[in-house]
Coordinates of C-alpha atoms and ligand atoms in Angstrom, one line a residue:
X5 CA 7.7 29.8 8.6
X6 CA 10.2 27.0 8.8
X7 CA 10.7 25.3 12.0
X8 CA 13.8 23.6 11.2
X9 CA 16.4 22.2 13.6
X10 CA 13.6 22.4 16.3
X11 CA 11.7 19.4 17.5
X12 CA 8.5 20.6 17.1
X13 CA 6.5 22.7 19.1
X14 CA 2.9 22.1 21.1
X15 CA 1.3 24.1 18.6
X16 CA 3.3 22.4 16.3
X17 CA 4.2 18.7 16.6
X18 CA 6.1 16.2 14.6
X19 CA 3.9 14.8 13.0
X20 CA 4.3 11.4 12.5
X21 CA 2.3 8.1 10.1
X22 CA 3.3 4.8 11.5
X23 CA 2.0 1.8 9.2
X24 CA 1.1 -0.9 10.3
X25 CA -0.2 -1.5 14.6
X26 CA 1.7 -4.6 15.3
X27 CA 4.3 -4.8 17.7
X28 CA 6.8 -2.9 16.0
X29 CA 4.7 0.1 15.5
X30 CA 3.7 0.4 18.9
X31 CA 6.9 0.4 20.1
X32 CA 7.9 2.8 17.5
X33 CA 5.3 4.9 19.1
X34 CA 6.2 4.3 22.5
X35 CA 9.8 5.1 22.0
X36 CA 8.6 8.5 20.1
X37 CA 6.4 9.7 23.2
X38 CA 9.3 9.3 25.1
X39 CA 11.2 12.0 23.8
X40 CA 11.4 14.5 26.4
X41 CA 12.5 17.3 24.3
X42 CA 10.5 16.5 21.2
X43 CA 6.5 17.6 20.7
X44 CA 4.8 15.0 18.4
X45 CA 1.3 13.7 17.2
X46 CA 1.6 9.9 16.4
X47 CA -0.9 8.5 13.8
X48 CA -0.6 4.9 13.9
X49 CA -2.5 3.2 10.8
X50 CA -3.3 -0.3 10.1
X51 CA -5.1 -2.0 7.2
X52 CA -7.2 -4.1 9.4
X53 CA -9.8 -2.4 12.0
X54 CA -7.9 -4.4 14.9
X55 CA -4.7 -3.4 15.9
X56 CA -1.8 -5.5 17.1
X57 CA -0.5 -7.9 14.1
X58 CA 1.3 -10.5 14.8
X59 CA 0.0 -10.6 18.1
X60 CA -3.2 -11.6 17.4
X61 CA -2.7 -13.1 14.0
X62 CA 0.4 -14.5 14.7
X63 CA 1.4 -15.7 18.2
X64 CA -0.3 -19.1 18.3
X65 CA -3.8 -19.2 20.6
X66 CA -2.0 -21.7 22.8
X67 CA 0.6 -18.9 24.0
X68 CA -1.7 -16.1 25.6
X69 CA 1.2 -14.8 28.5
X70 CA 2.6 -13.9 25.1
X71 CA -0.1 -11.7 23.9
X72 CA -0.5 -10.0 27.4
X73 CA 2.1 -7.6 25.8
X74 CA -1.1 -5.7 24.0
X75 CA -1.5 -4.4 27.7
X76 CA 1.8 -2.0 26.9
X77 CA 0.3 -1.2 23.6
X78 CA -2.6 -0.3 25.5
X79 CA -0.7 2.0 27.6
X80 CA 0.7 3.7 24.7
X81 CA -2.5 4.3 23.3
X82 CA -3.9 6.2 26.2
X83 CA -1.1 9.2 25.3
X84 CA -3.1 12.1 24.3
X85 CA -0.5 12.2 21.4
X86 CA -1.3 8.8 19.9
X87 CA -4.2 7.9 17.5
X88 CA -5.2 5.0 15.7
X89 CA -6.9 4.7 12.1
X90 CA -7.8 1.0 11.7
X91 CA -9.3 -0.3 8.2
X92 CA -7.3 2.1 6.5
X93 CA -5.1 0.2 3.5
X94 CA -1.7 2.2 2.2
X95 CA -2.2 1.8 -1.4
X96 CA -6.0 1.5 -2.0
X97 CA -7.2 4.1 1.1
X98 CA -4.6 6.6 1.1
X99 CA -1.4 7.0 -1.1
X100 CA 1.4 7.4 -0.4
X101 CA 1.8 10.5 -2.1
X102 CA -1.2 11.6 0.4
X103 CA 0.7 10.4 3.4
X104 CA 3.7 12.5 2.2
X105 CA 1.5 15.3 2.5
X106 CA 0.3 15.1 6.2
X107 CA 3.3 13.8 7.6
X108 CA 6.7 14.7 8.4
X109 CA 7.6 11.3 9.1
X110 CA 6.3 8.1 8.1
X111 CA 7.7 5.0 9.6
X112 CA 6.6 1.8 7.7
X113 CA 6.1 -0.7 9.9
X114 CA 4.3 -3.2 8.3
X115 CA 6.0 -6.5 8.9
X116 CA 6.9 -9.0 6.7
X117 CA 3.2 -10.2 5.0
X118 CA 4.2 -13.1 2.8
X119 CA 6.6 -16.3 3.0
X120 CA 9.4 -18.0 1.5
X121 CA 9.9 -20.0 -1.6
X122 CA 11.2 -23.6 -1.7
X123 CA 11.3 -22.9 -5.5
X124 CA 11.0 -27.1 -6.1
X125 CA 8.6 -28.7 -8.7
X126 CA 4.5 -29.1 -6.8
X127 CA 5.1 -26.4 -4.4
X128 CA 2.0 -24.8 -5.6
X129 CA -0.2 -28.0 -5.8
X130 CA -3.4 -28.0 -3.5
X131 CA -2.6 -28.8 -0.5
X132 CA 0.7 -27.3 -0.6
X133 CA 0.9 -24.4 1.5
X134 CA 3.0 -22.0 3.1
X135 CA 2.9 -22.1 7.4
X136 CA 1.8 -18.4 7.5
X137 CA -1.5 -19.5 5.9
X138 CA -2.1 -22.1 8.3
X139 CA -1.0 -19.5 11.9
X140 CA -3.4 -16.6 9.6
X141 CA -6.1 -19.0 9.3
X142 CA -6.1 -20.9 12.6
X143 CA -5.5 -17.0 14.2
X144 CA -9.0 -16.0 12.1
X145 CA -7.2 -13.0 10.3
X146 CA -9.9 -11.6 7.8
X147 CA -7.9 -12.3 4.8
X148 CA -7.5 -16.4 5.7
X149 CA -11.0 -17.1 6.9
X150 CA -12.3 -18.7 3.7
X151 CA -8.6 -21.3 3.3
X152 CA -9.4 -24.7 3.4
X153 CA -6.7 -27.6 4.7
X154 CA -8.0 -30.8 4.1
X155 CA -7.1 -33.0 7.7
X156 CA -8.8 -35.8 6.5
X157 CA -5.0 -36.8 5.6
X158 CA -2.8 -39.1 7.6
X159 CA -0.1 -37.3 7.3
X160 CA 1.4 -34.0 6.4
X161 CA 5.1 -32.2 6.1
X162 CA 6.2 -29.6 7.9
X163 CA 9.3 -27.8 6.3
X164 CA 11.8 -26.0 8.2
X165 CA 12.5 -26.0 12.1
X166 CA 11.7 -22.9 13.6
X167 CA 9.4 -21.5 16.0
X168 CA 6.7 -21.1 13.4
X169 CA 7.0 -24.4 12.3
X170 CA 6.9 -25.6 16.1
X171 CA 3.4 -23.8 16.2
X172 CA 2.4 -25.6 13.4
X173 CA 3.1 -28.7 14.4
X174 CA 1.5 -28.4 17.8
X175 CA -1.7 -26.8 16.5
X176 CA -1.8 -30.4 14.7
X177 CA -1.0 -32.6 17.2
X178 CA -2.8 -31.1 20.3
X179 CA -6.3 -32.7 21.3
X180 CA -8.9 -30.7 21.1
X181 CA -9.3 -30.4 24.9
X182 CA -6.1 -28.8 24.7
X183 CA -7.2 -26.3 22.2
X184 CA -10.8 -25.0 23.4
X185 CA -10.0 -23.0 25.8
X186 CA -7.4 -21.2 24.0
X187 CA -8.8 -18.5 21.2
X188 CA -8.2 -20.5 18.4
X189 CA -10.7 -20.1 15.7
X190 CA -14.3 -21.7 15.8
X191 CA -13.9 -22.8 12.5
X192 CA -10.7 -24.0 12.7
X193 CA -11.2 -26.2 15.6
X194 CA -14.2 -27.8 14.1
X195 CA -11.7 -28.7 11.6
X196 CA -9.0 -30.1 14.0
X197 CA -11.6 -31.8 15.6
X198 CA -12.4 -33.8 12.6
X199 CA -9.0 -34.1 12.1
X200 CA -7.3 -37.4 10.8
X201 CA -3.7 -36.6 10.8
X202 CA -1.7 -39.2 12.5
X203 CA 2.1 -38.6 11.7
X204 CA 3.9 -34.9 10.9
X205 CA 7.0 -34.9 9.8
X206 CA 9.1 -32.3 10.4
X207 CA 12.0 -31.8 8.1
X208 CA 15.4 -29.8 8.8
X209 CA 17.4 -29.3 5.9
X210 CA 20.3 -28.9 8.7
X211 CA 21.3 -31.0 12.1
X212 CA 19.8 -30.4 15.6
X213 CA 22.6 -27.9 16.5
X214 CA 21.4 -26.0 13.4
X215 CA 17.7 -25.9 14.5
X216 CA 15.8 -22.3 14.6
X217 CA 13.6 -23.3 17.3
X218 CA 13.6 -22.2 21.1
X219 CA 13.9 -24.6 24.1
X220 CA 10.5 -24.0 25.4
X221 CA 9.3 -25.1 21.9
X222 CA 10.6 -27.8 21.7
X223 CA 10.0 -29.1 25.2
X224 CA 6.4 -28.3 24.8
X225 CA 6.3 -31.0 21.7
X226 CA 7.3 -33.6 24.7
X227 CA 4.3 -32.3 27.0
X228 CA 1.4 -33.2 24.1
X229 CA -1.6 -35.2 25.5
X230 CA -2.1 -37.2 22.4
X231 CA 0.8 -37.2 20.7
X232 CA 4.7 -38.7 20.9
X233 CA 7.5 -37.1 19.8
X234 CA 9.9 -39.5 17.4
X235 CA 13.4 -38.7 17.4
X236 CA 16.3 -40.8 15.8
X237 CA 19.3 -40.9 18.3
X238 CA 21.6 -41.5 15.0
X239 CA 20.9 -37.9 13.8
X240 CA 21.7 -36.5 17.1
X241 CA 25.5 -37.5 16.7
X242 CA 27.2 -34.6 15.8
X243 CA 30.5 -33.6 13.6
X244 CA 32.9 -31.8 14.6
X245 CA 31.6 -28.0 13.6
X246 CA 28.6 -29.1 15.3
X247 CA 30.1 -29.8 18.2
X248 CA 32.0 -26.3 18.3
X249 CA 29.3 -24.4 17.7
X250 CA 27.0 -26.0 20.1
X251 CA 29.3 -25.2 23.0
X252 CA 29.3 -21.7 22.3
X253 CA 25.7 -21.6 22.0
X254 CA 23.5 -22.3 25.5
X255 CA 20.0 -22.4 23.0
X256 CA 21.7 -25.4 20.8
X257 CA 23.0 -27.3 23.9
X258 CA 19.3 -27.5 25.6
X259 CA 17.9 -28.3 22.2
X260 CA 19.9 -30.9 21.5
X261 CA 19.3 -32.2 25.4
X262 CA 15.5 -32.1 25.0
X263 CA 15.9 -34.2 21.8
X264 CA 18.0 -36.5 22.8
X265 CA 15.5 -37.0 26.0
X266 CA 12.9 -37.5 23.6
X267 CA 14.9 -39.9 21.8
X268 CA 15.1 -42.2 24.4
X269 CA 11.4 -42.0 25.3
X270 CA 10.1 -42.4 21.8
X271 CA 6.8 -43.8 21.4
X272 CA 4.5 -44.1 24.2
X273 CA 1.6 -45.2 22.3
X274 CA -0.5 -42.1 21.8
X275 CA -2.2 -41.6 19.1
X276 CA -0.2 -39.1 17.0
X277 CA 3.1 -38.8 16.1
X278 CA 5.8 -36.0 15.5
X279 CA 8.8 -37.6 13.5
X280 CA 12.0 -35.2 13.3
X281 CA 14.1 -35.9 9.8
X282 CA 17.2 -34.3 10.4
X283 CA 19.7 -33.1 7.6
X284 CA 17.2 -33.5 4.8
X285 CA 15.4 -31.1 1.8
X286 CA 12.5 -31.2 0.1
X287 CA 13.6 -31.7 -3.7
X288 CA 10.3 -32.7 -5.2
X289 CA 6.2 -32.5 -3.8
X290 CA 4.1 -34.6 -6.0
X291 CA 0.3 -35.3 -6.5
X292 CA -2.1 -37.3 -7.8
X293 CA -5.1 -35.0 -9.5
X294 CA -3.6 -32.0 -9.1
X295 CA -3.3 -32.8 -5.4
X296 CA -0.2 -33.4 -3.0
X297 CA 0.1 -37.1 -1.9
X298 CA 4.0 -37.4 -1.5
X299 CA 7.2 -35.9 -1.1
X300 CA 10.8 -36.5 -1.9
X301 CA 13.6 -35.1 0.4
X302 CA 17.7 -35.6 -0.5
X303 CA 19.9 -36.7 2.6
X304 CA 22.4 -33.8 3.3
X305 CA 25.9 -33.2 4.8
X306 CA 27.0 -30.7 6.6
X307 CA 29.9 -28.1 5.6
X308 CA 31.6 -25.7 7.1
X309 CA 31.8 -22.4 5.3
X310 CA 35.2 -20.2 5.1
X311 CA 32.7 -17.9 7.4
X312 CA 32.1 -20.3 9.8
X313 CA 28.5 -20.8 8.9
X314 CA 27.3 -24.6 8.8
X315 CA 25.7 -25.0 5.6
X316 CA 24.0 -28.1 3.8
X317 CA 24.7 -30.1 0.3
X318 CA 23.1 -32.7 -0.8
X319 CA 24.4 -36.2 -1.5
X320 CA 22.0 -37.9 -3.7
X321 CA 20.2 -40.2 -1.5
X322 CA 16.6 -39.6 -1.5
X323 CA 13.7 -40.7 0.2
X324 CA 10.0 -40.5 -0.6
X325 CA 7.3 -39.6 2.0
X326 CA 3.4 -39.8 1.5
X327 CA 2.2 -37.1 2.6
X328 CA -1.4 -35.6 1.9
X329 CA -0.1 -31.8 2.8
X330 CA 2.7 -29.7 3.2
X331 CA 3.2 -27.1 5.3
X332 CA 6.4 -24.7 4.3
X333 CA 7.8 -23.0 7.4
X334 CA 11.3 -21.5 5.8
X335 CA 10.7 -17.8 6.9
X336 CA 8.3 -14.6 6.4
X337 CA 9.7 -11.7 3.7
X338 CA 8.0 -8.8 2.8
X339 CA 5.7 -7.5 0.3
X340 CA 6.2 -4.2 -1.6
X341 CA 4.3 -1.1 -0.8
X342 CA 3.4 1.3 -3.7
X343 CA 5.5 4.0 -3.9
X344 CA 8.2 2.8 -1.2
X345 CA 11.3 1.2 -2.2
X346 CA 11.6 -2.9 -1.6
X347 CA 14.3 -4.6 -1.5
X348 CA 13.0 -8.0 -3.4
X349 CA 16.2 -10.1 -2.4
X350 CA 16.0 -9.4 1.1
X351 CA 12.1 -9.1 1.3
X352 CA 12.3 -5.9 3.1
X353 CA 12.4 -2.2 2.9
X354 CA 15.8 -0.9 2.4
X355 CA 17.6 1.3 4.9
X356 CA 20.3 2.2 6.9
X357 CA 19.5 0.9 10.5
X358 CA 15.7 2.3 10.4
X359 CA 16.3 5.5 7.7
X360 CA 14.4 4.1 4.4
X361 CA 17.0 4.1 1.4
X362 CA 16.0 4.5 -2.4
X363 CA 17.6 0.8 -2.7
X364 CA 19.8 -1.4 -1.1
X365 CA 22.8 0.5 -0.2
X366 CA 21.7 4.0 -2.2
X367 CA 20.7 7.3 -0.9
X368 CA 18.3 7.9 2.2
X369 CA 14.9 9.1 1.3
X370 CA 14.5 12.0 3.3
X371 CA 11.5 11.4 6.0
X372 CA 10.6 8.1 5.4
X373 CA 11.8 5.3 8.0
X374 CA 11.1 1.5 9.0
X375 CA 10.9 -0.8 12.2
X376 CA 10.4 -4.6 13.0
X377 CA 10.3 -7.1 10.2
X378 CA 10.3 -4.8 7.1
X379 CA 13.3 -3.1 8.1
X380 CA 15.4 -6.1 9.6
X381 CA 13.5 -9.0 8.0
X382 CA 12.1 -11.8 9.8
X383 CA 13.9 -12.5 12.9
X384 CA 13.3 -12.3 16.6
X385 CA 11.0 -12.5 18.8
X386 CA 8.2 -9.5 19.9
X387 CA 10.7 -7.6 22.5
X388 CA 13.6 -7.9 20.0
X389 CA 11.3 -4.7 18.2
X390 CA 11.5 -2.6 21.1
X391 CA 15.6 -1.9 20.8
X392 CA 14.8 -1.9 17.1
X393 CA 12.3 0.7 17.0
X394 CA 14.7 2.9 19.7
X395 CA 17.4 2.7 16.8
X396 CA 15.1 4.4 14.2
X397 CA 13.2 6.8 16.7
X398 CA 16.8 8.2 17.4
X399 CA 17.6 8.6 13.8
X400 CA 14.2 10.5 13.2
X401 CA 14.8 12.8 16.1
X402 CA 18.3 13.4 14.4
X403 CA 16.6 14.3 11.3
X404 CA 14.2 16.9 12.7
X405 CA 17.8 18.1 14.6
X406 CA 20.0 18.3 12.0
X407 CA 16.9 20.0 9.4
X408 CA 16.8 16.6 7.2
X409 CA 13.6 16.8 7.9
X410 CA 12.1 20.7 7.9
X411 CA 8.8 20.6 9.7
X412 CA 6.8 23.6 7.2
X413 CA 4.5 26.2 9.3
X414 CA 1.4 25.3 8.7
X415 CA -0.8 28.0 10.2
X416 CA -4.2 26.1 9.1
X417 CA -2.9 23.0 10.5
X418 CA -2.3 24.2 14.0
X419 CA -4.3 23.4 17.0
X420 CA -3.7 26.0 19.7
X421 CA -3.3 23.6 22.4
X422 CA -1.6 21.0 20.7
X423 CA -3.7 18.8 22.4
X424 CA -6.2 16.5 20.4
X425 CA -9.9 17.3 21.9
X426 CA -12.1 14.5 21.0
X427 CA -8.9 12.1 19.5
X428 CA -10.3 13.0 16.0
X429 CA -10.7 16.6 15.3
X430 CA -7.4 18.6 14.3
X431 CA -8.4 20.7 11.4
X432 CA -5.9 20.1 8.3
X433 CA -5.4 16.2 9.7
X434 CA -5.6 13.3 7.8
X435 CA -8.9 13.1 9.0
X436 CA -10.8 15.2 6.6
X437 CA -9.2 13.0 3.8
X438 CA -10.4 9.6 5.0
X439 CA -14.1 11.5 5.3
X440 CA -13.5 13.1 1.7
X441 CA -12.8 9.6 0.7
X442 CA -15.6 8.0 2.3
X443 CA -12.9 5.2 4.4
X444 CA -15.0 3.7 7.0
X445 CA -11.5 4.0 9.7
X446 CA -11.8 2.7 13.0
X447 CA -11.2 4.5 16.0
X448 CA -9.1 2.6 19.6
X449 CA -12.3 3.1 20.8
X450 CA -14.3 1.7 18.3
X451 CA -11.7 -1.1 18.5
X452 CA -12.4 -1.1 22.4
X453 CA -16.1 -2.1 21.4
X454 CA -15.2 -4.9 19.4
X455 CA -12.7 -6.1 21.8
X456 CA -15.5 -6.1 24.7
X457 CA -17.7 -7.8 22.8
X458 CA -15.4 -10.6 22.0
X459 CA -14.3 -10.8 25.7
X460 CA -17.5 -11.3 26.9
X461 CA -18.5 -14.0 23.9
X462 CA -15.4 -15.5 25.6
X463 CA -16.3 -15.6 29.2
X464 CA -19.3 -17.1 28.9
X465 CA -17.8 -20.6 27.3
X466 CA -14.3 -20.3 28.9
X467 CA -12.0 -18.9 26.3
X468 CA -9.9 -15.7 26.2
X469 CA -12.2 -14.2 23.8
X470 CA -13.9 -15.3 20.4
X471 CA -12.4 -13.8 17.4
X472 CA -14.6 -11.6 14.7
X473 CA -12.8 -12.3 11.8
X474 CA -14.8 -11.1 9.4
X475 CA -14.5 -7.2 8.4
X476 CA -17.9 -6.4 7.6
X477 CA -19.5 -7.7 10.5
X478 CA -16.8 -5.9 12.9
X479 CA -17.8 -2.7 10.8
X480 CA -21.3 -3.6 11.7
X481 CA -21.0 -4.5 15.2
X482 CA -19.1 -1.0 16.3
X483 CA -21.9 0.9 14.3
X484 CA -24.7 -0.9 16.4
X485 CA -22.8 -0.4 19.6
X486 CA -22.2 3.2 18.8
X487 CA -25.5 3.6 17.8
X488 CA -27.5 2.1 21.1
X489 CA -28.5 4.9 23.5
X490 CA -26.0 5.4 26.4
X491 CA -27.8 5.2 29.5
X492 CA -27.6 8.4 32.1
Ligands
NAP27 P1 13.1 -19.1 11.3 O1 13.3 -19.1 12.7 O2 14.1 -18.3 10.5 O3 13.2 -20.6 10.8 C1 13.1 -21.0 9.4 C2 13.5 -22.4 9.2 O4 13.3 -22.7 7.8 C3 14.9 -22.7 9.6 O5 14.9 -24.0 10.2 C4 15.6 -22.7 8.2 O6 16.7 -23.6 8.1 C5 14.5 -23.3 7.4 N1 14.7 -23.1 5.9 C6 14.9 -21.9 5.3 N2 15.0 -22.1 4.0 C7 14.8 -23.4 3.8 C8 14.9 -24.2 2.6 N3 15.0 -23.6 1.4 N4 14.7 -25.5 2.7 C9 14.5 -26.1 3.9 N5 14.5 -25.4 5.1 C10 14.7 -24.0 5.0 O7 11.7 -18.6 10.9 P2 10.2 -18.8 11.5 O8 10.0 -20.1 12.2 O9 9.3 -18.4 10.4 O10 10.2 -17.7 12.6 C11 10.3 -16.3 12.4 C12 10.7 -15.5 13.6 O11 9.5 -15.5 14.5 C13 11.8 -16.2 14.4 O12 12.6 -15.2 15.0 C14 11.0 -16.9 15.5 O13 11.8 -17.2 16.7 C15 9.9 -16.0 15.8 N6 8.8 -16.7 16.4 C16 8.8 -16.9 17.7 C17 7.8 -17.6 18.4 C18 7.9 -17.8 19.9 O14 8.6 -17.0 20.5 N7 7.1 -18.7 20.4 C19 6.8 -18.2 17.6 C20 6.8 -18.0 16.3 C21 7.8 -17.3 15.7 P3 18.2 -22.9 8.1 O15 18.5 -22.6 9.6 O16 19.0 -24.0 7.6 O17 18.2 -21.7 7.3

């Protein structure tokens, strides 16, 4: 039996993988439950046991209205139709040869892991390191815990001028008064207690117009207890492209009115300061002893492209800063997942608005889709998913319309109410496999435990919550809790 051109059935769902619990996979999710003429069973995997990606391990612990979002996510999860398999790894866990057969669809939706290259002589000396090491570490994401960044420096770089590069800076300039009651890390804000940096410089390889950041972000440098925000007036004059493209752009026109109010305030005498270097590129990081203790940056121009894109050349002036670490904030890409196409130049999964493609621009791979980052690469910010993840949803549905994607009987497979009993027992589910294969996966529940526990390690010192960041001891901690008798 073939139930093709039908959207499932109770007895026999869609049945869909999404990779990856971050924003974009919930959303993925939620738009999926929302089809009122399709029946589907949503597995929603992630390699760590706690869901929500970027939320948690991305969204800086100073912003939590931001990560009140997980209470959406929440909602999703309480769909009958939804489950989720945390601490289960794509690759090493499952294959995706496995995956393929369990699933009718699989939407990967797994972000974009890694950074961008400068590609400039000492980018990989110690103390050189990439801003999405700093956000994973100061987030306590498992796979960070151990870094160390050695803030006994003065003074440190931080490349590029977007919103990452914002929470960077601020993480590094805040006192630590500022930063306790957020959920920052206990390791990390003994560390930035001890901390000795004085000046960051923040380099943008274009002009103030150009800059990548938000208003809010930028206005929130200004608000700093302990640090002043430096700001040459002379880089806020503007050419003439500049000036065009600033009026057409309401973002550009409050930056560039925040910094030139911080340019007339400049220092205040706190201790700290952020210095802006406008229209300058890191050409050059050198050390001493393998480790970073300056760097070089060429003064650029401005030129507008036959596009109308502003771009940046250099014009051999250069300028040496001593600087003890750099921080490169230039953008996220993607890392390639065995067995799916990648696009290496883009840093993403190719596709054709959500359908995976064998490569960029080739034939669709039948079943396979993507949302968020890995399908559109790193760009906007967490609700910017949600119209992203409608996009593929509809294509899938299409699919399952148009027989693209045949949905094979599977009499063994079906549970006669279509309905999942204890959230982990339909026979001929991916279930069985992770036992076969011995995969300690994490239930929502067993997530819920974890999440109580550090909720109520929070309440009693006044934070949010205190992070687990190590994976054994979360393991160990939901296997305790489970454990413990439940009282009548
Ligand atoms: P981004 O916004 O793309 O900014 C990257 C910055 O790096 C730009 O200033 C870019 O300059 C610069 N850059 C790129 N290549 C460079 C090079 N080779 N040399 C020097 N500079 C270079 O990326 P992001 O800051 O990583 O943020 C990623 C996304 O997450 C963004 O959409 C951001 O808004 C979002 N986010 C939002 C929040 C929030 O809402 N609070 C917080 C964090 C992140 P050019 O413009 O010249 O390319």
């Amino acid at each position: 039996m073939t139930l093709t051109g039908r959207l499932g059935s109770s007895s026999r769902p869609v049945r869909v993988a999404i990779i990856g619990a971050g924003p974009s996979g919930f959303y993925a999710a939620g738009a999926l439950l929302q089809q009122k003429d399709a029946h589907v069973s949503i597995d929603l995997l992630d390699r760590l046991p706690t869901p929500y990606g970027l939320v948690r391990y991305g969204v800086a612990p100073d912003h939590q209205k931001i990560k009140s979002v997980t209470r959406i996510y929440e909602r999703t999860m309480k769909d009958r139709r939804v489950r989720y398999f945390g601490n289960v790894d794509l690759g090493s866990d499952v294959t995706h040869a496995e995956l393929k057969s369990q699933y009718d669809q699989i939407v990967y939706a797994v972000g974009a892991q890694s950074d961008k290259r400068l590609g400039i002589p000492g980018e990989d000396l110690e103390g050189s390191f990439s801003a999405t090491e700093f956000v994973a570490w100061y987030n306590g994401h498992p796979d960070f815990r151990h870094f160390d960044f050695d803030l006994s420096v003065e003074s440190v770089a931080v490349i590029g001028v977007g919103n990452v590069a914002m929470d960077v800076t601020r993480i590094l300039a805040k006192s630590v008064s500022e930063l306790e009651t957020t959920d920052i890390t206990d390791y990390a804000l003994d560390a930035l207690r001890n901390s000795n940096v004085k000046r960051i410089h923040i380099f943008a390889r274009r002009g103030p117009v150009q800059a990548k950041f938000t208003n809010p972000e930028i206005k929130e440098l200004g608000e700093l207890e302990i640090a002043d925000v430096i700001v040459n007036p002379a880089d806020l004059v503007l050419d003439d492209a500049s000036q065009a493209e600033m009026e057409g752009d309401r973002t550009a026109r409050r930056n560039l009115e925040t910094l030139q109010e911080l340019a007339e305030r400049g220092s205040t005498g706190k201790p700290k300061q952020i210095i802006f270097h406008f229209l300058r590129s890191p050409t050059e990081i050198t050390g001493v002893a393998g480790a970073v203790n300056a760097m070089t940056t060429e003064k650029n121009a401005l030129q507008e492209t036959e596009s109308g894109y502003i771009a940046c050349r250099g014009i051999g002036t250069y300028a040496e800063y001593d600087v003890g670490l750099v921080f490169r904030s230039i953008g996220y890409r993607g890392i390639p997942i065995p067995g799916v196409p990648f696009y290496d130049r883009w840093g993403i999964i190719p596709n054709e608005k959500g359908r995976v493609t064998a490569e960029h621009g080739g034939a669709v791979v039948p079943g396979e889709y993507t949302v968020g980052w890995a399908k559109r690469g790193p760009t906007g910010v967490i609700g910017t998913n949600k119209p992203d993840a409608v996009e593929t949803v509809k294509l899938m549905m299409e699919d399952v319309k148009n027989a693209a994607v045949s949905l094979p009987g599977d009499s063994a497979s079906v549970n006669s109410s279509g309905s999942h009993t204890d959230g982990h027992g339909r026979p001929g589910d991916i279930v069985p496999l992770l036992q076969k294969k011995g995969v300690p996966y994490v239930s929502f529940a067993d997530w819920q435990i974890l999440e109580q526990i550090e909720n109520e390690r929070g309440a009693l010192r006044g934070q949010p919550r205190v992070k687990i960041t190590d994976v054994d001891e979360m393991l160990r901690l939901i296997q305790s809790a489970k454990a413990e008798p439940v009282l009548p």
